[in-house]
Coordinates of N, CA and C in Angstrom, one line a residue:
X1 N -26.7 -94.9 -140.0 CA -26.0 -95.9 -139.1 C -24.7 -95.4 -138.8
X2 N -24.0 -95.8 -137.8 CA -22.7 -95.5 -137.4 C -21.7 -96.5 -137.9
X3 N -22.0 -97.4 -138.7 CA -21.1 -98.3 -139.2 C -20.3 -97.8 -140.5
X4 N -19.3 -98.6 -141.0 CA -18.4 -98.1 -142.0 C -17.7 -96.8 -141.6
X5 N -17.0 -96.7 -140.6 CA -16.5 -95.5 -140.2 C -15.2 -94.9 -140.8
X6 N -14.5 -95.8 -141.6 CA -13.0 -95.4 -141.9 C -13.1 -94.2 -142.8
X7 N -14.0 -94.0 -143.7 CA -13.8 -92.7 -144.6 C -14.0 -91.4 -143.7
X8 N -14.6 -91.5 -142.5 CA -14.9 -90.4 -141.8 C -13.8 -90.0 -140.7
X9 N -13.0 -91.0 -140.5 CA -12.1 -90.7 -139.3 C -10.7 -90.5 -139.7
X10 N -10.5 -90.7 -141.1 CA -9.1 -90.4 -141.5 C -8.9 -88.9 -141.5
X11 N -7.6 -88.6 -141.4 CA -7.2 -87.2 -141.5 C -6.9 -86.5 -140.2
X12 N -6.5 -85.3 -140.3 CA -6.1 -84.6 -139.0 C -7.3 -83.7 -138.5
X13 N -7.3 -83.6 -137.2 CA -8.4 -82.8 -136.7 C -8.2 -81.3 -137.1
X14 N -9.3 -80.6 -137.2 CA -9.3 -79.3 -137.5 C -9.1 -78.5 -136.2
X15 N -8.4 -77.4 -136.3 CA -8.0 -76.6 -135.3 C -9.1 -75.4 -135.1
X16 N -10.0 -75.4 -134.1 CA -11.1 -74.4 -134.1 C -11.2 -73.9 -132.6
X17 N -11.5 -72.9 -132.3 CA -11.9 -72.4 -131.0 C -11.6 -73.2 -129.8
X18 N -10.4 -73.2 -129.4 CA -9.9 -74.1 -128.3 C -10.7 -73.7 -127.0
X19 N -10.9 -74.6 -126.2 CA -11.5 -74.4 -124.9 C -10.5 -74.2 -123.9
X20 N -10.6 -73.4 -123.0 CA -9.7 -73.0 -121.9 C -9.3 -74.2 -121.1
X21 N -8.0 -74.5 -120.8 CA -7.5 -75.5 -120.0 C -7.0 -75.2 -118.7
X22 N -7.1 -76.0 -117.8 CA -6.7 -75.7 -116.4 C -5.2 -75.7 -116.4
X23 N -4.5 -74.7 -115.7 CA -3.0 -74.7 -115.7 C -2.4 -75.4 -114.5
X24 N -1.2 -75.6 -114.7 CA -0.4 -76.4 -113.7 C -0.3 -77.8 -114.0
X25 N 0.9 -78.5 -113.7 CA 1.0 -79.9 -114.0 C 0.8 -80.7 -112.8
X26 N 0.4 -82.0 -112.8 CA 0.3 -82.8 -111.7 C 1.6 -83.5 -111.5
X27 N 2.1 -83.4 -110.1 CA 3.2 -84.0 -109.6 C 3.1 -85.5 -110.1
X28 N 4.4 -86.2 -110.3 CA 4.3 -87.6 -110.9 C 3.7 -88.4 -109.8
X29 N 4.0 -88.3 -108.5 CA 3.4 -89.2 -107.4 C 1.9 -89.0 -107.5
X30 N 1.4 -87.9 -107.4 CA -0.1 -87.7 -107.4 C -0.7 -88.3 -108.7
X31 N 0.0 -88.1 -109.9 CA -0.4 -88.6 -111.2 C -0.6 -90.1 -111.1
X32 N 0.5 -90.7 -110.6 CA 0.5 -92.3 -110.4 C -0.7 -92.6 -109.4
X33 N -1.0 -91.8 -108.5 CA -2.0 -92.4 -107.4 C -3.3 -92.1 -108.1
X34 N -3.6 -91.0 -108.9 CA -4.8 -90.9 -109.6 C -5.0 -91.8 -110.6
X35 N -4.0 -92.3 -111.4 CA -4.0 -93.3 -112.5 C -4.6 -94.6 -111.8
X36 N -3.9 -95.0 -110.6 CA -4.4 -96.2 -110.0 C -5.8 -96.2 -109.4
X37 N -6.0 -95.2 -109.0 CA -7.4 -95.1 -108.4 C -8.6 -95.0 -109.4
X38 N -8.4 -94.2 -110.5 CA -9.3 -94.2 -111.5 C -9.5 -95.3 -112.4
X39 N -8.4 -96.2 -112.6 CA -8.4 -97.3 -113.4 C -9.0 -98.6 -112.7
X40 N -9.1 -98.2 -111.3 CA -9.6 -99.4 -110.5 C -8.5 -100.4 -110.0
X41 N -7.2 -100.0 -110.1 CA -6.3 -101.0 -109.9 C -5.7 -100.7 -108.4
X42 N -6.3 -99.8 -107.7 CA -6.0 -99.6 -106.2 C -6.6 -100.8 -105.4
X43 N -5.9 -101.2 -104.4 CA -6.3 -102.2 -103.5 C -7.5 -101.9 -102.8
X44 N -8.5 -102.7 -102.9 CA -9.8 -102.5 -102.2 C -9.8 -102.9 -100.8
X45 N -10.3 -102.1 -99.8 CA -10.3 -102.4 -98.5 C -11.2 -103.5 -98.2
X46 N -11.0 -104.2 -97.2 CA -11.9 -105.4 -96.8 C -13.3 -104.9 -96.6
X47 N -13.4 -103.8 -96.1 CA -14.8 -103.3 -95.7 C -15.7 -103.1 -97.0
X48 N -15.0 -102.8 -98.1 CA -15.7 -102.5 -99.4 C -15.9 -103.8 -100.2
X49 N -15.4 -105.0 -99.8 CA -15.5 -106.1 -100.6 C -16.2 -107.2 -99.9
X50 N -17.2 -106.7 -99.0 CA -18.1 -107.6 -98.4 C -18.7 -108.5 -99.3
X51 N -18.8 -109.9 -99.2 CA -19.5 -110.7 -100.1 C -18.9 -111.1 -101.4
X52 N -17.6 -110.6 -101.6 CA -16.9 -110.8 -102.9 C -16.3 -112.2 -102.8
X53 N -16.2 -113.0 -103.9 CA -15.5 -114.2 -104.0 C -14.1 -114.0 -104.1
X54 N -13.3 -115.0 -103.7 CA -11.8 -114.9 -103.9 C -11.6 -114.6 -105.3
X55 N -10.5 -114.0 -105.7 CA -10.2 -113.8 -107.1 C -9.9 -115.1 -107.9
X56 N -9.4 -116.1 -107.2 CA -9.0 -117.3 -107.9 C -10.4 -118.0 -108.4
X57 N -11.6 -117.6 -107.9 CA -12.8 -118.2 -108.3 C -13.4 -117.8 -109.6
X58 N -12.8 -116.7 -110.2 CA -13.3 -116.1 -111.4 C -13.0 -117.2 -112.5
X59 N -14.1 -117.5 -113.3 CA -13.7 -118.3 -114.6 C -13.1 -117.7 -115.6
X60 N -12.4 -118.4 -116.2 CA -11.3 -118.0 -117.2 C -12.0 -117.0 -118.3
X61 N -13.3 -117.5 -118.7 CA -13.9 -116.8 -119.7 C -14.3 -115.4 -119.4
X62 N -14.1 -114.9 -118.2 CA -14.5 -113.6 -117.8 C -13.4 -112.7 -118.2
X63 N -12.2 -113.3 -118.5 CA -11.1 -112.3 -119.0 C -10.9 -112.6 -120.5
X64 N -11.8 -113.3 -121.2 CA -11.5 -113.6 -122.6 C -12.3 -112.7 -123.4
X65 N -12.9 -111.7 -122.9 CA -13.7 -110.8 -123.7 C -13.0 -110.0 -124.9
X66 N -13.6 -110.3 -126.0 CA -13.0 -109.7 -127.2 C -13.3 -108.3 -127.3
X67 N -12.4 -107.4 -127.2 CA -12.7 -105.9 -127.1 C -12.2 -105.1 -128.4
X68 N -12.9 -104.2 -129.0 CA -12.4 -103.4 -130.0 C -11.1 -102.8 -129.6
X69 N -10.2 -102.8 -130.5 CA -8.8 -102.1 -130.3 C -8.4 -100.8 -130.9
X70 N -9.4 -100.5 -131.8 CA -9.1 -99.2 -132.5 C -10.6 -98.7 -132.8
X71 N -10.5 -97.4 -133.4 CA -11.6 -96.6 -133.5 C -12.7 -97.3 -134.5
X72 N -12.1 -97.9 -135.6 CA -13.0 -98.6 -136.5 C -13.8 -99.8 -135.8
X73 N -13.1 -100.7 -135.1 CA -13.7 -101.7 -134.6 C -14.6 -101.1 -133.4
X74 N -14.3 -100.1 -132.7 CA -15.2 -99.6 -131.7 C -16.6 -99.1 -132.4
X75 N -16.4 -98.3 -133.4 CA -17.7 -97.9 -134.2 C -18.5 -99.1 -134.6
X76 N -17.9 -100.1 -135.2 CA -18.7 -101.2 -135.6 C -19.5 -102.0 -134.4
X77 N -18.8 -102.0 -133.3 CA -19.3 -102.6 -132.1 C -20.5 -101.7 -131.6
X78 N -20.3 -100.3 -131.8 CA -21.5 -99.5 -131.1 C -22.6 -99.6 -132.4
X79 N -22.3 -99.7 -133.6 CA -23.4 -99.9 -134.5 C -24.1 -101.1 -134.4
X80 N -23.4 -102.1 -134.0 CA -24.1 -103.4 -133.8 C -25.0 -103.5 -132.6
X81 N -24.4 -102.8 -131.5 CA -25.2 -102.6 -130.2 C -26.5 -101.8 -130.5
X82 N -26.3 -100.8 -131.1 CA -27.4 -99.9 -131.4 C -28.6 -100.6 -132.2
X83 N -28.1 -101.5 -133.2 CA -29.0 -102.3 -134.0 C -29.8 -103.2 -133.1
X84 N -29.1 -103.9 -132.1 CA -29.8 -104.8 -131.2 C -30.8 -103.9 -130.5
X85 N -30.5 -102.8 -130.0 CA -31.4 -101.9 -129.2 C -32.6 -101.5 -129.9
X86 N -32.4 -101.1 -131.1 CA -33.6 -100.4 -131.8 C -34.5 -101.8 -132.3
X87 N -34.0 -103.0 -132.4 CA -34.7 -104.1 -132.9 C -35.3 -104.9 -131.8
X88 N -35.0 -104.5 -130.6 CA -35.5 -105.2 -129.4 C -34.8 -106.6 -129.4
X89 N -33.6 -106.6 -129.7 CA -32.7 -108.0 -129.5 C -31.6 -107.6 -128.6
X90 N -31.8 -106.8 -127.4 CA -30.7 -106.5 -126.6 C -30.0 -107.9 -126.0
X91 N -28.8 -107.7 -125.8 CA -28.1 -108.9 -125.1 C -27.7 -108.6 -123.7
X92 N -27.9 -107.2 -123.3 CA -27.4 -107.0 -122.0 C -26.1 -107.6 -121.6
X93 N -24.9 -107.4 -122.3 CA -23.8 -108.1 -122.2 C -22.9 -107.8 -120.9
X94 N -22.0 -108.6 -120.4 CA -21.1 -108.3 -119.6 C -21.7 -107.8 -118.2
X95 N -22.7 -108.5 -117.8 CA -23.1 -108.2 -116.4 C -23.0 -109.4 -115.3
X96 N -22.3 -110.4 -115.7 CA -22.3 -111.6 -114.9 C -21.5 -111.3 -113.7
X97 N -21.6 -112.3 -112.7 CA -20.9 -112.1 -111.5 C -19.4 -112.3 -111.8
X98 N -19.0 -113.1 -112.8 CA -17.6 -113.1 -113.1 C -17.1 -111.9 -113.7
X99 N -17.8 -111.3 -114.6 CA -17.5 -109.9 -115.2 C -17.2 -109.0 -114.1
X100 N -18.2 -109.0 -113.1 CA -18.1 -107.9 -112.1 C -16.9 -108.1 -111.3
X101 N -16.5 -109.4 -111.0 CA -15.3 -109.6 -110.2 C -14.1 -109.2 -110.9
X102 N -14.0 -109.6 -112.1 CA -12.8 -109.3 -113.0 C -12.6 -107.7 -113.0
X103 N -13.7 -106.9 -113.2 CA -13.6 -105.6 -113.3 C -13.2 -104.8 -111.9
X104 N -13.2 -105.5 -110.8 CA -12.9 -105.1 -109.7 C -11.4 -104.7 -109.5
X105 N -10.6 -105.2 -110.5 CA -9.0 -104.8 -110.5 C -8.7 -104.1 -111.7
X106 N -9.5 -103.6 -112.5 CA -9.1 -102.8 -113.6 C -10.2 -102.7 -114.6
X107 N -10.1 -101.6 -115.5 CA -11.1 -101.3 -116.5 C -10.4 -101.1 -117.8
X108 N -11.0 -101.4 -119.0 CA -10.4 -101.1 -120.3 C -11.6 -100.8 -121.2
X109 N -12.3 -99.8 -121.0 CA -13.4 -99.4 -122.0 C -12.9 -99.1 -123.3
X110 N -13.7 -99.5 -124.3 CA -13.2 -99.3 -125.7 C -13.8 -98.0 -126.3
X111 N -14.7 -97.4 -125.7 CA -15.3 -96.1 -126.2 C -15.6 -95.1 -125.2
X112 N -15.4 -93.8 -125.4 CA -15.7 -92.7 -124.5 C -16.9 -92.0 -125.2
X113 N -18.0 -91.8 -124.5 CA -19.1 -91.1 -125.0 C -19.5 -89.9 -124.3
X114 N -19.5 -88.7 -124.8 CA -19.9 -87.6 -124.3 C -21.3 -87.3 -124.7
X115 N -22.3 -87.6 -123.8 CA -23.7 -87.4 -124.1 C -24.5 -86.4 -123.4
X116 N -25.7 -86.3 -123.5 CA -26.6 -85.3 -122.9 C -26.9 -85.9 -121.5
X117 N -27.5 -85.2 -120.6 CA -28.1 -85.8 -119.3 C -29.4 -86.3 -119.6
X118 N -30.1 -86.1 -120.7 CA -31.4 -86.5 -120.9 C -31.6 -88.0 -120.6
X119 N -32.6 -88.3 -119.7 CA -33.0 -89.5 -119.1 C -33.4 -90.5 -120.2
X120 N -33.7 -90.1 -121.4 CA -34.1 -91.0 -122.4 C -32.9 -91.6 -123.4
X121 N -31.8 -91.1 -123.2 CA -30.5 -91.3 -123.9 C -29.4 -91.8 -123.0
X122 N -29.6 -93.0 -122.2 CA -28.4 -93.4 -121.6 C -27.5 -94.4 -122.5
X123 N -26.2 -94.0 -122.7 CA -25.4 -94.6 -123.8 C -25.3 -96.1 -123.8
X124 N -25.2 -96.7 -122.4 CA -25.0 -98.1 -122.2 C -26.3 -98.9 -122.8
X125 N -27.4 -98.2 -122.7 CA -28.7 -99.0 -123.2 C -28.7 -98.7 -124.7
X126 N -28.5 -97.5 -125.2 CA -28.6 -97.2 -126.6 C -27.8 -97.9 -127.3
X127 N -26.5 -98.3 -126.9 CA -25.6 -99.1 -127.6 C -25.4 -100.6 -127.2
X128 N -26.3 -101.0 -126.2 CA -26.6 -102.3 -125.7 C -25.1 -102.8 -125.3
X129 N -24.5 -102.0 -124.3 CA -23.2 -102.4 -123.8 C -23.2 -102.6 -122.4
X130 N -22.3 -103.3 -121.7 CA -22.3 -103.6 -120.3 C -21.3 -103.0 -119.4
X131 N -21.1 -103.7 -118.3 CA -20.0 -103.1 -117.4 C -18.7 -103.2 -118.1
X132 N -17.9 -102.0 -117.9 CA -16.5 -101.8 -118.3 C -16.4 -101.6 -119.8
X133 N -17.6 -101.5 -120.6 CA -17.3 -101.4 -122.0 C -17.3 -99.9 -122.5
X134 N -18.0 -99.0 -121.8 CA -18.1 -97.6 -122.2 C -17.6 -96.7 -120.9
X135 N -16.9 -95.7 -121.2 CA -16.8 -94.6 -120.1 C -17.5 -93.4 -120.7
X136 N -18.5 -93.0 -119.9 CA -19.5 -92.0 -120.4 C -19.4 -90.6 -119.4
X137 N -19.6 -89.7 -120.1 CA -19.6 -88.2 -119.5 C -20.8 -87.7 -120.1
X138 N -21.7 -87.1 -119.1 CA -22.9 -86.5 -119.6 C -23.1 -85.1 -119.2
X139 N -23.4 -84.1 -119.9 CA -23.7 -82.8 -119.5 C -24.9 -82.3 -120.4
X140 N -25.7 -81.4 -119.9 CA -26.8 -80.9 -120.7 C -26.3 -80.2 -122.0
X141 N -26.8 -80.7 -123.1 CA -26.3 -80.3 -124.3 C -25.0 -80.6 -124.8
X142 N -24.2 -81.6 -124.0 CA -22.8 -81.9 -124.2 C -22.0 -80.7 -124.0
X143 N -22.4 -79.8 -123.2 CA -21.6 -78.6 -122.9 C -20.2 -78.9 -122.3
X144 N -19.2 -78.3 -122.7 CA -17.9 -78.6 -122.2 C -17.5 -77.5 -121.0
X145 N -16.9 -78.1 -119.9 CA -16.3 -77.2 -119.0 C -15.1 -78.0 -118.5
X146 N -14.4 -77.5 -117.5 CA -13.1 -78.1 -117.0 C -13.2 -79.6 -116.4
X147 N -14.4 -79.7 -115.8 CA -14.7 -81.1 -115.3 C -14.8 -82.0 -116.3
X148 N -15.7 -81.6 -117.4 CA -15.9 -82.4 -118.6 C -14.6 -82.8 -119.4
X149 N -14.0 -81.7 -119.7 CA -12.7 -81.8 -120.4 C -11.7 -82.7 -119.7
X150 N -11.5 -82.6 -118.4 CA -10.8 -83.4 -117.6 C -11.1 -84.8 -117.7
X151 N -12.3 -85.1 -117.5 CA -12.8 -86.4 -117.6 C -12.5 -87.1 -118.8
X152 N -12.8 -86.4 -119.9 CA -12.7 -86.9 -121.2 C -11.1 -87.1 -121.6
X153 N -10.3 -86.2 -121.2 CA -8.9 -86.3 -121.3 C -8.2 -87.6 -120.4
X154 N -8.9 -87.8 -119.3 CA -8.5 -88.8 -118.6 C -8.8 -90.1 -119.3
X155 N -10.0 -90.4 -119.9 CA -10.2 -91.6 -120.7 C -9.3 -91.8 -121.9
X156 N -8.9 -90.6 -122.4 CA -8.0 -90.8 -123.7 C -6.6 -91.1 -123.3
X157 N -6.1 -90.1 -122.4 CA -4.7 -90.2 -122.1 C -4.2 -91.1 -121.1
X158 N -5.1 -91.5 -120.2 CA -4.6 -92.6 -119.2 C -5.1 -94.0 -119.3
X159 N -6.3 -94.0 -120.0 CA -6.8 -95.5 -120.4 C -6.6 -95.7 -121.8
X160 N -6.2 -94.8 -122.6 CA -5.9 -95.2 -124.1 C -7.2 -95.5 -125.0
X161 N -8.3 -94.9 -124.5 CA -9.5 -95.1 -125.2 C -9.3 -94.6 -126.8
X162 N -9.7 -95.4 -127.8 CA -9.4 -95.0 -129.2 C -10.5 -94.1 -129.8
X163 N -11.7 -94.2 -129.1 CA -12.8 -93.5 -129.7 C -13.5 -92.7 -128.8
X164 N -13.7 -91.4 -129.2 CA -14.5 -90.4 -128.4 C -15.7 -89.9 -129.3
X165 N -16.9 -90.3 -128.8 CA -18.0 -89.8 -129.6 C -18.9 -88.8 -128.8
X166 N -19.2 -87.7 -129.7 CA -20.1 -86.5 -129.1 C -21.4 -87.0 -129.5
X167 N -22.2 -87.4 -128.6 CA -23.6 -87.9 -128.9 C -24.8 -87.0 -128.5
X168 N -25.2 -86.2 -129.6 CA -26.4 -85.5 -129.4 C -27.8 -86.2 -129.6
X169 N -28.9 -85.5 -129.5 CA -30.1 -86.4 -129.6 C -31.2 -85.4 -130.0
X170 N -32.2 -86.1 -130.7 CA -33.5 -85.5 -131.0 C -34.2 -84.8 -129.9
X171 N -34.7 -83.6 -130.1 CA -35.5 -82.9 -129.0 C -34.8 -82.6 -127.8
X172 N -33.6 -82.2 -127.9 CA -32.8 -81.7 -126.8 C -33.2 -80.5 -126.1
X173 N -33.5 -80.7 -124.8 CA -34.2 -79.6 -124.0 C -33.3 -78.4 -123.9
X174 N -31.9 -78.8 -123.7 CA -31.0 -77.6 -123.6 C -30.9 -76.7 -124.8
X175 N -30.9 -77.3 -125.9 CA -30.8 -76.6 -127.1 C -32.2 -75.9 -127.4
X176 N -33.2 -76.5 -127.1 CA -34.5 -75.7 -127.1 C -34.5 -74.4 -126.4
X177 N -34.1 -74.6 -125.0 CA -34.1 -73.5 -124.2 C -33.2 -72.4 -124.6
X178 N -32.0 -72.8 -125.2 CA -31.0 -71.8 -125.8 C -31.6 -71.1 -126.9
X179 N -32.3 -71.8 -127.9 CA -32.9 -71.1 -129.1 C -33.9 -70.3 -128.7
X180 N -34.8 -70.8 -127.9 CA -36.0 -69.9 -127.4 C -35.7 -68.6 -126.5
X181 N -34.7 -68.8 -125.8 CA -34.1 -67.6 -125.1 C -33.4 -66.6 -125.9
X182 N -32.8 -67.2 -126.9 CA -32.1 -66.3 -127.9 C -33.1 -65.4 -128.8
X183 N -34.2 -66.1 -129.0 CA -35.3 -65.4 -129.9 C -36.1 -64.4 -129.0
X184 N -36.3 -64.8 -127.7 CA -37.0 -63.8 -126.9 C -36.4 -62.7 -126.1
X185 N -35.1 -63.1 -126.0 CA -34.1 -62.1 -125.3 C -34.3 -62.4 -123.8
X186 N -34.9 -63.4 -123.2 CA -35.0 -63.7 -122.0 C -33.7 -64.2 -121.4
X187 N -33.6 -64.0 -120.1 CA -32.4 -64.4 -119.2 C -32.7 -65.6 -118.5
X188 N -32.1 -66.6 -118.7 CA -32.3 -67.9 -118.0 C -31.7 -67.9 -116.5
X189 N -32.1 -68.8 -115.7 CA -31.5 -68.9 -114.4 C -29.9 -69.1 -114.6
X190 N -29.1 -68.4 -113.6 CA -27.7 -68.4 -113.9 C -27.0 -69.6 -114.4
X191 N -27.3 -70.7 -113.8 CA -26.5 -71.8 -114.1 C -27.0 -72.5 -115.5
X192 N -28.4 -72.3 -115.8 CA -28.9 -72.7 -117.0 C -28.4 -71.7 -118.1
X193 N -28.3 -70.5 -117.7 CA -27.7 -69.5 -118.8 C -26.3 -69.7 -119.3
X194 N -25.6 -70.4 -118.4 CA -24.1 -70.7 -118.7 C -24.3 -71.9 -119.8
X195 N -25.1 -72.8 -119.8 CA -25.4 -73.7 -120.8 C -25.7 -73.1 -122.1
X196 N -26.8 -72.1 -121.9 CA -27.2 -71.5 -123.2 C -26.0 -70.7 -123.9
X197 N -25.2 -70.0 -122.9 CA -24.2 -69.2 -123.5 C -23.1 -70.2 -124.2
X198 N -22.8 -71.4 -123.9 CA -22.1 -72.4 -124.5 C -22.6 -72.8 -125.9
X199 N -23.9 -73.0 -125.9 CA -24.6 -73.7 -127.0 C -25.0 -72.6 -128.1
X200 N -25.1 -71.4 -127.6 CA -25.6 -70.3 -128.6 C -24.9 -70.1 -129.8
X201 N -23.5 -70.3 -129.9 CA -22.8 -70.2 -131.0 C -23.2 -71.2 -132.1
X202 N -23.8 -72.2 -131.7 CA -24.3 -73.2 -132.7 C -25.7 -72.8 -133.3
X203 N -26.3 -72.0 -132.8 CA -27.8 -71.6 -133.4 C -27.7 -71.5 -134.9
X204 N -28.6 -72.3 -135.5 CA -28.6 -72.1 -137.0 C -29.7 -71.0 -137.3
X205 N -29.2 -70.0 -137.9 CA -30.1 -68.8 -138.1 C -30.8 -68.9 -139.4
X206 N -30.4 -70.0 -140.3 CA -30.8 -70.1 -141.5 C -32.2 -70.6 -141.8
X207 N -32.8 -71.1 -140.5 CA -34.0 -71.7 -140.6 C -34.9 -71.1 -139.6
X208 N -36.3 -71.5 -139.5 CA -37.0 -71.0 -138.4 C -37.8 -72.1 -137.6
X209 N -38.4 -71.7 -136.5 CA -39.2 -72.6 -135.7 C -38.5 -73.9 -135.3
X210 N -39.3 -75.0 -135.4 CA -38.9 -76.3 -134.9 C -37.6 -76.7 -135.7
X211 N -37.6 -76.2 -137.1 CA -36.4 -76.5 -138.0 C -35.1 -76.0 -137.3
X212 N -35.2 -74.8 -136.8 CA -34.1 -74.2 -136.2 C -33.5 -75.0 -135.0
X213 N -34.4 -75.5 -134.2 CA -33.9 -76.1 -133.0 C -33.3 -77.5 -133.6
X214 N -33.9 -78.1 -134.4 CA -33.3 -79.3 -135.0 C -32.0 -79.2 -135.6
X215 N -31.9 -78.1 -136.2 CA -30.6 -78.0 -137.1 C -29.6 -77.6 -136.0
X216 N -29.9 -76.9 -135.0 CA -29.0 -76.4 -133.8 C -28.4 -77.6 -133.1
X217 N -29.3 -78.6 -133.1 CA -28.9 -79.9 -132.4 C -27.6 -80.4 -133.1
X218 N -27.7 -80.5 -134.3 CA -26.6 -81.1 -135.2 C -25.4 -80.2 -135.0
X219 N -25.8 -78.8 -135.3 CA -24.7 -77.9 -135.3 C -23.9 -77.8 -133.9
X220 N -24.6 -78.0 -132.9 CA -23.9 -78.2 -131.6 C -23.1 -79.3 -131.4
X221 N -23.5 -80.4 -131.9 CA -22.6 -81.7 -131.8 C -21.4 -81.3 -132.6
X222 N -21.4 -80.8 -133.9 CA -20.2 -80.3 -134.7 C -19.4 -79.3 -133.9
X223 N -20.1 -78.4 -133.3 CA -19.2 -77.4 -132.5 C -18.4 -78.1 -131.3
X224 N -19.0 -78.9 -130.6 CA -18.3 -79.4 -129.5 C -17.3 -80.5 -130.1
X225 N -17.6 -81.1 -131.1 CA -16.6 -82.0 -131.6 C -15.4 -81.2 -132.1
X226 N -15.6 -80.0 -132.8 CA -14.5 -79.2 -133.2 C -13.7 -78.7 -132.1
X227 N -14.3 -78.4 -130.9 CA -13.6 -77.9 -129.7 C -12.7 -78.8 -129.1
X228 N -13.2 -80.1 -129.1 CA -12.5 -81.2 -128.5 C -11.2 -81.4 -129.4
X229 N -11.5 -81.5 -130.9 CA -10.4 -81.6 -131.8 C -9.3 -80.7 -131.6
X230 N -9.6 -79.5 -131.1 CA -8.8 -78.4 -131.0 C -8.0 -78.4 -129.7
X231 N -8.3 -79.2 -128.9 CA -7.6 -79.4 -127.5 C -6.3 -80.1 -127.8
X232 N -5.1 -79.5 -127.4 CA -3.7 -79.9 -128.0 C -3.5 -81.4 -127.5
X233 N -3.7 -81.9 -126.4 CA -3.5 -83.3 -126.0 C -4.2 -84.2 -126.9
X234 N -5.6 -83.8 -127.1 CA -6.5 -84.7 -127.9 C -6.0 -84.7 -129.3
X235 N -5.7 -83.5 -129.9 CA -5.3 -83.4 -131.2 C -4.2 -84.2 -131.6
X236 N -3.1 -84.3 -130.6 CA -2.0 -85.0 -130.9 C -2.2 -86.6 -131.0
X237 N -3.3 -87.0 -130.1 CA -3.8 -88.3 -130.4 C -4.3 -88.6 -131.7
X238 N -5.2 -87.6 -132.1 CA -5.9 -87.8 -133.4 C -4.9 -87.7 -134.6
X239 N -3.9 -86.9 -134.5 CA -2.8 -86.8 -135.5 C -1.9 -88.1 -135.6
X240 N -1.8 -88.8 -134.4 CA -1.1 -90.0 -134.4 C -1.7 -91.3 -134.9
X241 N -3.1 -91.1 -135.0 CA -4.1 -92.2 -135.5 C -4.5 -93.0 -134.3
X242 N -4.1 -92.5 -133.0 CA -4.6 -93.3 -131.9 C -5.9 -92.9 -131.4
X243 N -6.6 -91.9 -131.8 CA -7.9 -91.4 -131.4 C -8.6 -91.0 -132.7
X244 N -9.9 -91.3 -132.6 CA -10.9 -90.5 -133.5 C -12.0 -89.9 -132.7
X245 N -12.2 -88.7 -133.1 CA -13.3 -87.8 -132.5 C -14.4 -87.8 -133.5
X246 N -15.7 -88.3 -133.0 CA -16.7 -88.3 -134.1 C -18.0 -87.7 -133.4
X247 N -18.8 -87.2 -134.2 CA -20.2 -86.8 -133.9 C -21.3 -87.8 -134.2
X248 N -22.3 -87.9 -133.5 CA -23.5 -88.6 -133.8 C -24.6 -88.1 -133.1
X249 N -25.8 -88.7 -133.6 CA -27.1 -88.1 -133.1 C -28.0 -89.3 -132.9
X250 N -28.7 -89.4 -131.8 CA -29.7 -90.4 -131.5 C -31.1 -89.9 -131.7
X251 N -31.9 -90.6 -132.5 CA -33.3 -90.3 -132.7 C -34.3 -90.9 -131.8
X252 N -35.0 -90.1 -131.0 CA -35.9 -90.7 -130.1 C -37.0 -91.5 -130.8
X253 N -37.4 -91.0 -131.8 CA -38.6 -91.7 -132.5 C -38.2 -93.1 -133.2
X254 N -36.9 -93.2 -133.5 CA -36.5 -94.5 -134.2 C -35.7 -95.4 -133.4
X255 N -34.9 -94.6 -132.3 CA -33.9 -95.2 -131.5 C -32.6 -95.5 -132.3
X256 N -32.6 -94.9 -133.5 CA -31.4 -95.1 -134.3 C -30.3 -93.9 -134.0
X257 N -29.0 -94.4 -134.0 CA -27.8 -93.5 -134.0 C -27.1 -93.4 -135.3
X258 N -27.1 -92.2 -135.6 CA -26.3 -92.0 -137.0 C -25.3 -90.9 -136.8
X259 N -24.3 -90.9 -137.8 CA -23.2 -90.1 -137.7 C -23.6 -88.7 -138.1
X260 N -22.8 -87.7 -137.6 CA -23.0 -86.4 -138.0 C -21.5 -85.9 -138.4
X261 N -21.5 -85.4 -139.7 CA -20.3 -85.1 -140.2 C -19.7 -83.8 -139.6

């Protein structure tokens, strides 16, 4: 289960193998424009709002959503949502017309999930969350590059999201391809080889066969988490207590998400 998070998120982030960051600072004016555009506070053109009701028509309960405000609360909410998902008691929350209208003027997601592109593991469904609840970034095997790092940094630094979860999953195809190519010496197609190069340091050589693939899935989650925790801007947030970076895994056979230390 991913509940009872407090013992796991206390303490400082470990500094390991930092990922290369893009150089150069964004001018203040452009930074303000980017913040306005990505948070959804920029004014919508009339042509993009066809059929939208006037803002005054939104019922008051649309803005009264109780949202997690720290990492512990966010983890408890994700655990509760995953419990609903795997027991087939989904609520499909926050999809009403009123919520959609409210979100047109801003967003305040409570968790940031870095997951795999696998079609069987959509975070919003796995955690039974709705519009405006999660910010999700997905790449094969949770591989980091500048676009992924920039997207994650935006969620933490600009939106103040208190929880960043690296979510791996059972039977990850990217991990399998990496392990099998490593064992055979085969070279994968160029862009796929890039993924394998990023995942290969996580290969668990202490076991064989399917056990190696399964163990490498967990090791890759830990590796990505460590790389994120070593990013200076994110590490500063962890050190201040404003951010927790956690690893987790989704089991396709049981639909359960559990923490990976």
